[in-house]
Coordinates of N, CA and C in Angstrom, one line a residue:
X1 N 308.1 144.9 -43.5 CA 308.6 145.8 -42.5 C 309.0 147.1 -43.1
X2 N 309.5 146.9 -44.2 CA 309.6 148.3 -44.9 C 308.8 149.5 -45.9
X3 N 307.8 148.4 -46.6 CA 306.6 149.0 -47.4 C 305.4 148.1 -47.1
X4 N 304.6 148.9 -47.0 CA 303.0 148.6 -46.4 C 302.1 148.7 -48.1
X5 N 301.5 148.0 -48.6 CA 300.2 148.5 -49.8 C 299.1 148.4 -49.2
X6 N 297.9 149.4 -49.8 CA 296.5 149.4 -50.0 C 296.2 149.3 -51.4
X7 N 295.7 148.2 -52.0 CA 295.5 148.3 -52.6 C 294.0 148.3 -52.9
X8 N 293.4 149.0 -54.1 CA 292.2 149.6 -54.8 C 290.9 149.4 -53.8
X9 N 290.6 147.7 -54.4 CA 289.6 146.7 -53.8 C 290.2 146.2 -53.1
X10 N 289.1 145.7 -51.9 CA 289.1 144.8 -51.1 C 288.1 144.0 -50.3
X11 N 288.4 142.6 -49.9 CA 287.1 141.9 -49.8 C 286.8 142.1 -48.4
X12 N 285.2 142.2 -48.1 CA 285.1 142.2 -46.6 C 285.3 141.1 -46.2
X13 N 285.9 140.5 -45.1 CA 286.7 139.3 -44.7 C 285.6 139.1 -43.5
X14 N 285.6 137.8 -43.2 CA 284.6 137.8 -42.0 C 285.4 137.9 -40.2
X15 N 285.5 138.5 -40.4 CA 286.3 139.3 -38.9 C 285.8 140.6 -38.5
X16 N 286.2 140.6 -37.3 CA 285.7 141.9 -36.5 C 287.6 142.7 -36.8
X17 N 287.2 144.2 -36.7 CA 288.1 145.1 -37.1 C 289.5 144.9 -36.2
X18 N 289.6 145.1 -35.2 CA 290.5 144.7 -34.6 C 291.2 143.6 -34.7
X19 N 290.8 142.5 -34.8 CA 291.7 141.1 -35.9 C 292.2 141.6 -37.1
X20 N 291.4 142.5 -37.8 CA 292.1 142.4 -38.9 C 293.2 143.7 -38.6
X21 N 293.2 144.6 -38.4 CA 294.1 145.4 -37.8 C 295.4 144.7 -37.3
X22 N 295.0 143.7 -36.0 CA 296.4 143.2 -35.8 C 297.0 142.1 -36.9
X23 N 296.3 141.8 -37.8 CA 297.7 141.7 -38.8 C 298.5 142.0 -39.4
X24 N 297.7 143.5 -39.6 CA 299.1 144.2 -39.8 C 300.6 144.5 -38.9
X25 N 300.3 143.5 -37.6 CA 301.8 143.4 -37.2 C 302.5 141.5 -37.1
X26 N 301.9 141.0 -38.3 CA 302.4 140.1 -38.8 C 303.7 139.9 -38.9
X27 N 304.5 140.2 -39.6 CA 305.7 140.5 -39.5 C 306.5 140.6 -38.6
X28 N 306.0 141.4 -37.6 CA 307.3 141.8 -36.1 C 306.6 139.9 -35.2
X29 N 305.9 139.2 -35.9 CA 305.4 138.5 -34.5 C 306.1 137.6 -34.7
X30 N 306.8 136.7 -34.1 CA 307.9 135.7 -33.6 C 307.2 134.3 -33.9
X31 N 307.8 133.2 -33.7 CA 307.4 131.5 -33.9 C 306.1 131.6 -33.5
X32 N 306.0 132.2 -32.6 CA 304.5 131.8 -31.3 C 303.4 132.6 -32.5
X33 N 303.9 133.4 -33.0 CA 302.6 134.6 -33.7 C 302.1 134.6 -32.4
X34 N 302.4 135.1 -31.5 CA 301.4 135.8 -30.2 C 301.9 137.8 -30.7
X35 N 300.8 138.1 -30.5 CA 301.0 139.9 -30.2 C 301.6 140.2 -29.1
X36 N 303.3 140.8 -29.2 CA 303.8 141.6 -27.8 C 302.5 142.4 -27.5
X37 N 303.4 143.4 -26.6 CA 303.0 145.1 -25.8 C 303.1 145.8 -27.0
X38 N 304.4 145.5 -27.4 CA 304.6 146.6 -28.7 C 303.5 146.3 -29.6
X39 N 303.2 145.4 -30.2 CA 302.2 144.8 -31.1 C 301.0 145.6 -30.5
X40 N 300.9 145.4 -29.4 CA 299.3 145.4 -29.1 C 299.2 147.1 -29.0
X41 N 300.7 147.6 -29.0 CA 300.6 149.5 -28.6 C 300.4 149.8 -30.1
X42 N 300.8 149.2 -30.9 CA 300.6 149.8 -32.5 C 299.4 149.4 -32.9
X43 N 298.8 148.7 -32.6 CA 297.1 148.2 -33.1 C 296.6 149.5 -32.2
X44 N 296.9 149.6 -31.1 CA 295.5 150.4 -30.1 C 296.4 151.8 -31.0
X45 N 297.2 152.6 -31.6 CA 297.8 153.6 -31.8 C 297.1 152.9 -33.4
X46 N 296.9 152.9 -34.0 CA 296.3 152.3 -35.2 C 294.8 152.6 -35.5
X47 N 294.2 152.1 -34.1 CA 292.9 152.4 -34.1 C 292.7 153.6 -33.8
X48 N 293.5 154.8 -33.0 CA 293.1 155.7 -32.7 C 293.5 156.7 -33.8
X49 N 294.6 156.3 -34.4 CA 294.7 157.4 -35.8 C 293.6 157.2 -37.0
X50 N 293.1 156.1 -37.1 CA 292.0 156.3 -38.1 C 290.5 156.4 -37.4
X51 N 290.9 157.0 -36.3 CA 289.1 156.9 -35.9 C 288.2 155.5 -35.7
X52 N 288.8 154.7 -35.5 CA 288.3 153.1 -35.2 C 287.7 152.9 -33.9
X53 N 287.9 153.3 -33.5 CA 287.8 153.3 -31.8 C 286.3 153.1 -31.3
X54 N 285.2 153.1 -32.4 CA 283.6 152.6 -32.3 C 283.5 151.6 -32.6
X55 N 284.1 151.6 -33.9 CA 284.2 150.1 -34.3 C 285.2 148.7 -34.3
X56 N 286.1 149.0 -33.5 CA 287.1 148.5 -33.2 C 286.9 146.5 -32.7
X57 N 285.3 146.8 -32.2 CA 285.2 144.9 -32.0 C 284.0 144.8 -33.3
X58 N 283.8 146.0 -34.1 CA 282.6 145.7 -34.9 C 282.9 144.0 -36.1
X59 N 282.0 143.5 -36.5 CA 282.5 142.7 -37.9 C 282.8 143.3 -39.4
X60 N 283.8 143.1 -39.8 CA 283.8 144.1 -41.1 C 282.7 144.0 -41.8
X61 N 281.9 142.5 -41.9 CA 280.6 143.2 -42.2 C 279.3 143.5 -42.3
X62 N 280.0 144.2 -41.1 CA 278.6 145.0 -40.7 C 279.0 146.4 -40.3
X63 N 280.1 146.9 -40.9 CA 280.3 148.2 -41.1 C 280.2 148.9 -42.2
X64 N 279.9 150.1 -42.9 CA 280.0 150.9 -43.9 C 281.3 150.5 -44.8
X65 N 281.3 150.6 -46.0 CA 282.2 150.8 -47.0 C 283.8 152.0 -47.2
X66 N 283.1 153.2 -46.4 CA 284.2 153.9 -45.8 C 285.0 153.7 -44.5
X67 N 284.1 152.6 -43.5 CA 284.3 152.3 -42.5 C 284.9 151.3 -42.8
X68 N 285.1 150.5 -43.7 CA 286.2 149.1 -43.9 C 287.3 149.8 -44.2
X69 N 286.7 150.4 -45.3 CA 288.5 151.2 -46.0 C 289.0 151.7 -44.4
X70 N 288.7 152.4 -43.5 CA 289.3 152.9 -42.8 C 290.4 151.9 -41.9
X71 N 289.2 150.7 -41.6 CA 290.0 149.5 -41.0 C 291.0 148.8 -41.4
X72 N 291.0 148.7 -43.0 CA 292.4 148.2 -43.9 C 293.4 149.0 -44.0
X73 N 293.2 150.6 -43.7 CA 293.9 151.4 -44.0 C 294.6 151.3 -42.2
X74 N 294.3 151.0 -41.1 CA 294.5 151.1 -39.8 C 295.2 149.3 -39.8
X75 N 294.9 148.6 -40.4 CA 296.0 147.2 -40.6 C 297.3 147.9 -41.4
X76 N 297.5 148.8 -42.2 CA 298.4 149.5 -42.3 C 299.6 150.2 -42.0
X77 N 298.5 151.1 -40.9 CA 299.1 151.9 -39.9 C 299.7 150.7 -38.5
X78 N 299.1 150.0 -38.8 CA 299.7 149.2 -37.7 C 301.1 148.5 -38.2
X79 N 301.2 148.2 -39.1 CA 302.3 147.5 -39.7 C 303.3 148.0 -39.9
X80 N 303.3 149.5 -39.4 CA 304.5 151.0 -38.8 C 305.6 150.9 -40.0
X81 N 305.4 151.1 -41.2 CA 306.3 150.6 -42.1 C 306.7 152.4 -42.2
X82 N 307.7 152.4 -43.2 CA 308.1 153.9 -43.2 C 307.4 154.6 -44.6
X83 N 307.3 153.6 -45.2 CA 306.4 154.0 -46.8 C 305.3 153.1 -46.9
X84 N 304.3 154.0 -47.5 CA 302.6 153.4 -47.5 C 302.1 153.7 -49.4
X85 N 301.7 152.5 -49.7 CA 301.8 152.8 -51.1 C 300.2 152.7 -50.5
X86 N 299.4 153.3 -51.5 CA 297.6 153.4 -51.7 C 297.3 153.6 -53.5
X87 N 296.6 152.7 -53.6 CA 296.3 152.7 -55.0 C 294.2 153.3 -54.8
X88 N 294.1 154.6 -55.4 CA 292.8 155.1 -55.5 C 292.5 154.2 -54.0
X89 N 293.2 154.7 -52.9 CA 292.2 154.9 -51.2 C 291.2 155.2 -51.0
X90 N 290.4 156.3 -52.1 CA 289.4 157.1 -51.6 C 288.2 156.1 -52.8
X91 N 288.0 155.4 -54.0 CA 287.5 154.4 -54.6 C 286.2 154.0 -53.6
X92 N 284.9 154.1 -54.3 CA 283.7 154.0 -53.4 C 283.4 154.6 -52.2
X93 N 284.1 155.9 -52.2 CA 284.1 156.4 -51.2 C 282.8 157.5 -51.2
X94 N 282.4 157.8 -50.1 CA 281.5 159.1 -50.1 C 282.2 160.2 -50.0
X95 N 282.0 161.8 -50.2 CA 283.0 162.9 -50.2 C 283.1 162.8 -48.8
X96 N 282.0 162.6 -47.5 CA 282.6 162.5 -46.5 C 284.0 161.6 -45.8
X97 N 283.6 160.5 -46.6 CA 284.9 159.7 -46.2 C 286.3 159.9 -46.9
X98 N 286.1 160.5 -48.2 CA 287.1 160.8 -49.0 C 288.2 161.8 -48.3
X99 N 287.2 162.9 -47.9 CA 288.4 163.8 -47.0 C 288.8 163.7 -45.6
X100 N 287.8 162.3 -44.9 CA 288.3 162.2 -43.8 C 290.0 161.3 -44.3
X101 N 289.7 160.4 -45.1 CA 290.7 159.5 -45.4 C 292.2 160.0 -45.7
X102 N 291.9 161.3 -46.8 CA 293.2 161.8 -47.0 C 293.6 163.0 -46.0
X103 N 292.7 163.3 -44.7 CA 293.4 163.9 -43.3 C 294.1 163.1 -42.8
X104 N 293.6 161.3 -42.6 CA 294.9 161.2 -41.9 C 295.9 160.4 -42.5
X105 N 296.0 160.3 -44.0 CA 296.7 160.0 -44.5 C 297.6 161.8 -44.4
X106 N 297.4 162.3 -44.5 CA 298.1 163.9 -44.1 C 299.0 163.9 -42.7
X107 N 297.7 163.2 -41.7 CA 298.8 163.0 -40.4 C 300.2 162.2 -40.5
X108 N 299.4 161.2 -41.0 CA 300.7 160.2 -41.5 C 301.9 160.6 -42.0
X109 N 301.7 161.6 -42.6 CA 302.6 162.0 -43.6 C 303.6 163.1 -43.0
X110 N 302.7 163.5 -42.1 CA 303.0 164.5 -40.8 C 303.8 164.3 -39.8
X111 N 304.0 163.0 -40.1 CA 304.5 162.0 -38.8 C 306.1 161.2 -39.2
X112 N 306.0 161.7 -40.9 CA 307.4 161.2 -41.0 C 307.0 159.9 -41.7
X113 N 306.1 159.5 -42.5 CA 305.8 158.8 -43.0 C 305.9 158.9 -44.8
X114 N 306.3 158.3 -45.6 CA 306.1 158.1 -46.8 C 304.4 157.9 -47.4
X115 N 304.3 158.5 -48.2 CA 302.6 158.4 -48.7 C 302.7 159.0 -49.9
X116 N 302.5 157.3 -50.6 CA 302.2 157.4 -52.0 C 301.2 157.1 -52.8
X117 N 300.3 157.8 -52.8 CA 299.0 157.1 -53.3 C 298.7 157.5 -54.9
X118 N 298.1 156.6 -55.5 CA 297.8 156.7 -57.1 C 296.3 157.7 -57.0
X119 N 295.9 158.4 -57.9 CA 294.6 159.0 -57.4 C 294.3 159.6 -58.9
X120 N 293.1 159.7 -59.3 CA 292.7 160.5 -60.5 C 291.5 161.4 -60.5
X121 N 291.4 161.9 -59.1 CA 290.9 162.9 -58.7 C 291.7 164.1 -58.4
X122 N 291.8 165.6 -59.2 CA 292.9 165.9 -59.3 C 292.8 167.0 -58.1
X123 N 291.3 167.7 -57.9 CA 291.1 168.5 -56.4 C 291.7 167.6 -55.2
X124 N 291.7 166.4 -55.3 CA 292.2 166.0 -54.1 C 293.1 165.6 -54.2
X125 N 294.3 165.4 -55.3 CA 295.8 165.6 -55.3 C 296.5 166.9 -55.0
X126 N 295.8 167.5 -55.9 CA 296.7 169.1 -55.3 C 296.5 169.2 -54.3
X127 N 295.1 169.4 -53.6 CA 294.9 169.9 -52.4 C 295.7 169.2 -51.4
X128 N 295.8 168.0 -51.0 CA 296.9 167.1 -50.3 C 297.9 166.7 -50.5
X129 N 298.0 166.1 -51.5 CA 299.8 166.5 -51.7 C 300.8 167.0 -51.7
X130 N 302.2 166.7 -50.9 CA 303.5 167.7 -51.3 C 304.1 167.8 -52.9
X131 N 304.4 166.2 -53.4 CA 304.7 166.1 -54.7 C 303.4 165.7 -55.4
X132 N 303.7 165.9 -56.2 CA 302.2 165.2 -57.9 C 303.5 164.7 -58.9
X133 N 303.3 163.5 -59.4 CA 304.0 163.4 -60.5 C 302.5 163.3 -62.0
X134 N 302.7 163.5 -62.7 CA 301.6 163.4 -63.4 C 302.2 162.4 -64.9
X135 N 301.0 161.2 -64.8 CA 301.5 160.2 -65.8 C 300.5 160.4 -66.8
X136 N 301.0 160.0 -68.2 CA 300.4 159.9 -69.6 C 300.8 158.4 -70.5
X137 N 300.2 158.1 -70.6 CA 299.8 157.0 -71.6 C 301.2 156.4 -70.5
X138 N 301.3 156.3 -69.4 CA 302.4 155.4 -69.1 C 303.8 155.8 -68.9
X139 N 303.6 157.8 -69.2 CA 304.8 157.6 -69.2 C 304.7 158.9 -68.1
X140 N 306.3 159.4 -67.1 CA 306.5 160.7 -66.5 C 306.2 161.3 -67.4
X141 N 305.1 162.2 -67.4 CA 305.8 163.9 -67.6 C 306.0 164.8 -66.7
X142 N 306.0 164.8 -65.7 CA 305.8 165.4 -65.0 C 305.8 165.6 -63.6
X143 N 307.1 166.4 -62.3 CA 306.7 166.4 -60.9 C 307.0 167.3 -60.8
X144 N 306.2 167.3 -59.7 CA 306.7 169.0 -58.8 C 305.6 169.2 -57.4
X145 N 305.7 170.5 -57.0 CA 304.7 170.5 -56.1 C 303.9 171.4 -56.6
X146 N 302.5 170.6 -55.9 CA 300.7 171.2 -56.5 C 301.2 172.7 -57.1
X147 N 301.8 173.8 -56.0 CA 301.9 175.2 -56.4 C 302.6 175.7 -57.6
X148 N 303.6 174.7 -58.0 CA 304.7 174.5 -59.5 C 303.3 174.1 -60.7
X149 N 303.2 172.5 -60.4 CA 301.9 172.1 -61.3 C 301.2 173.0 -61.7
X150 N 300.0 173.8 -60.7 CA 299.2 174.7 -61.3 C 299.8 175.2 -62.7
X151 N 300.4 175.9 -62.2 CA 301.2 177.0 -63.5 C 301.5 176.5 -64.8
X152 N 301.5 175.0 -65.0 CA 301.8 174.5 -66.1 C 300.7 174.2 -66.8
X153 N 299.9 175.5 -66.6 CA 298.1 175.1 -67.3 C 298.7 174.1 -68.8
X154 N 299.8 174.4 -69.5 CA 299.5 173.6 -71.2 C 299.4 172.0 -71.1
X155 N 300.2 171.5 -69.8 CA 300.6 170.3 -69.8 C 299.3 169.7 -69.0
X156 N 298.8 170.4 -68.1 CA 297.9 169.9 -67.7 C 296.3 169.5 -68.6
X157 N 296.3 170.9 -69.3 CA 295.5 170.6 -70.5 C 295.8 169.4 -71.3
X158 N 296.7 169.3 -71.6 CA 297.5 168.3 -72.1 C 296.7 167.0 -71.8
X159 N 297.3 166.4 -71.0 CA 296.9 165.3 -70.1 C 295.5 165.0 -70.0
X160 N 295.0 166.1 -69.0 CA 293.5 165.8 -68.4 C 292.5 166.6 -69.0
X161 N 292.8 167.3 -69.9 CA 291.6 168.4 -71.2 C 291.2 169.3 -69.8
X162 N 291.5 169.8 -69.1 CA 291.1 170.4 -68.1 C 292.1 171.2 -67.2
X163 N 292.1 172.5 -67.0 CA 293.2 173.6 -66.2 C 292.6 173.0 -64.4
X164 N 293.8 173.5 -63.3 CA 293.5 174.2 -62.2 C 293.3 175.5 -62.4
X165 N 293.1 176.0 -61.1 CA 293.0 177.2 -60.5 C 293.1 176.7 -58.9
X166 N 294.0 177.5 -58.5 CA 294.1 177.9 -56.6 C 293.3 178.7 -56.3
X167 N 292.4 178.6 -55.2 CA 291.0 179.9 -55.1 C 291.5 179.8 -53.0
X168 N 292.0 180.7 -52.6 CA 292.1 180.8 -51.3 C 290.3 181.4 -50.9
X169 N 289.9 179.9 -50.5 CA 288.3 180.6 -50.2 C 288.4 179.6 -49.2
X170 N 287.9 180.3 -47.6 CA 288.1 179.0 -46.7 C 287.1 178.3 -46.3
X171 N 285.7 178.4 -47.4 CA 284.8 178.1 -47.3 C 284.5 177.0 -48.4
X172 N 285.8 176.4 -49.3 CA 285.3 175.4 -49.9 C 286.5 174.2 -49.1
X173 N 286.2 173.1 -49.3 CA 286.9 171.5 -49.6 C 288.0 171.8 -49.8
X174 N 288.3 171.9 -51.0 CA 289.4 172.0 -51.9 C 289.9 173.6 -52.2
X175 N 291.4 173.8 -51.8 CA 291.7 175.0 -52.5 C 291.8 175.0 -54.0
X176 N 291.9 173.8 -54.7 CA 291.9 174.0 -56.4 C 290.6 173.8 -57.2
X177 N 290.4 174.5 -57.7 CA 289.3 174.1 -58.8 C 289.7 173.6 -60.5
X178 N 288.7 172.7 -60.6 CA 288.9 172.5 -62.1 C 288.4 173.4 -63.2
X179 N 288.8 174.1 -64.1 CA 288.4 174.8 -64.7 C 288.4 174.0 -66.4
X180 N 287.3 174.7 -67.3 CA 287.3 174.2 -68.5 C 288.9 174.9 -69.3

């Protein structure tokens, strides 16, 4: 009831999306495990924040790979917790699904949500993220926000042999680029 995980991998389970969705309100369900109203308003508010709403009686599998992540990520959301851990969310993903996933992980976040996700894609940490902590061999070096990070081209070299740059161009993905 209080922390939700996604983690990395996950196996397609033989169920249609919406079962698996309502387990993420496991927890609030009583002796009977029957789904209240409330249950059943956070699954249908679950499907509609991840875009489920096509596939919502589909079987997981016989949907896409970005289309499961989306349904495990909406068992999630249904499980209304206040902090969401995600380990590499976007993992097998296409770039299409990559940035749909971290939009509404953004809503989420928008919404008063905790969102903590592990990621080693770094255009799509800065670009979404409020905080970045940045880890080395295991240890902190490092938080702040994307706009602080930038600036610390040494550390970043450091770490990932590679600089940012912020490019206000509203014609790409990502506001940061990787530079050599």
């Amino acid at each position: 009831k209080k922390i939700a995980y996604l983690p990395q991998v996950l196996k397609s389970v033989n169920m249609d999306v919406r079962t698996l969705i309502e387990h993420g309100r496991y927890p609030y369900m009583g002796n009977y495990r029957r789904l209240s109203d409330k249950d059943n308003e956070a699954v249908e508010n679950a499907i509609s924040i991840t875009n489920m709403t096509d596939y919502a009686d589909a079987s997981l599998t016989e949907i896409s790979g970005g289309e499961r992540q989306r349904a495990y990520l909406a068992m999630i959301v249904a499980q209304d917790t206040d902090i969401i851990l995600l380990d590499e969310p976007t993992t097998y993903l296409d770039l299409q699904y990559q940035h749909e996933m971290y939009e509404i992980l953004r809503k989420l976040s928008d919404s008063n949500k905790g969102i903590v996700t592990v990621c080693h894609d770094l255009q799509q940490s800065f670009s979404f993220s409020d905080k970045i902590c940045i880890m080395n061999e295991g240890n902190l070096s490092d938080a702040k926000t994307p706009e602080e990070l930038v600036k610390c081209e040494s550390l970043i070299r450091d770490v990932f042999n590679v600089a940012l740059r912020r490019e206000d161009n509203e014609d790409s993905l990502y506001p940061y680029s990787i530079i050599r």
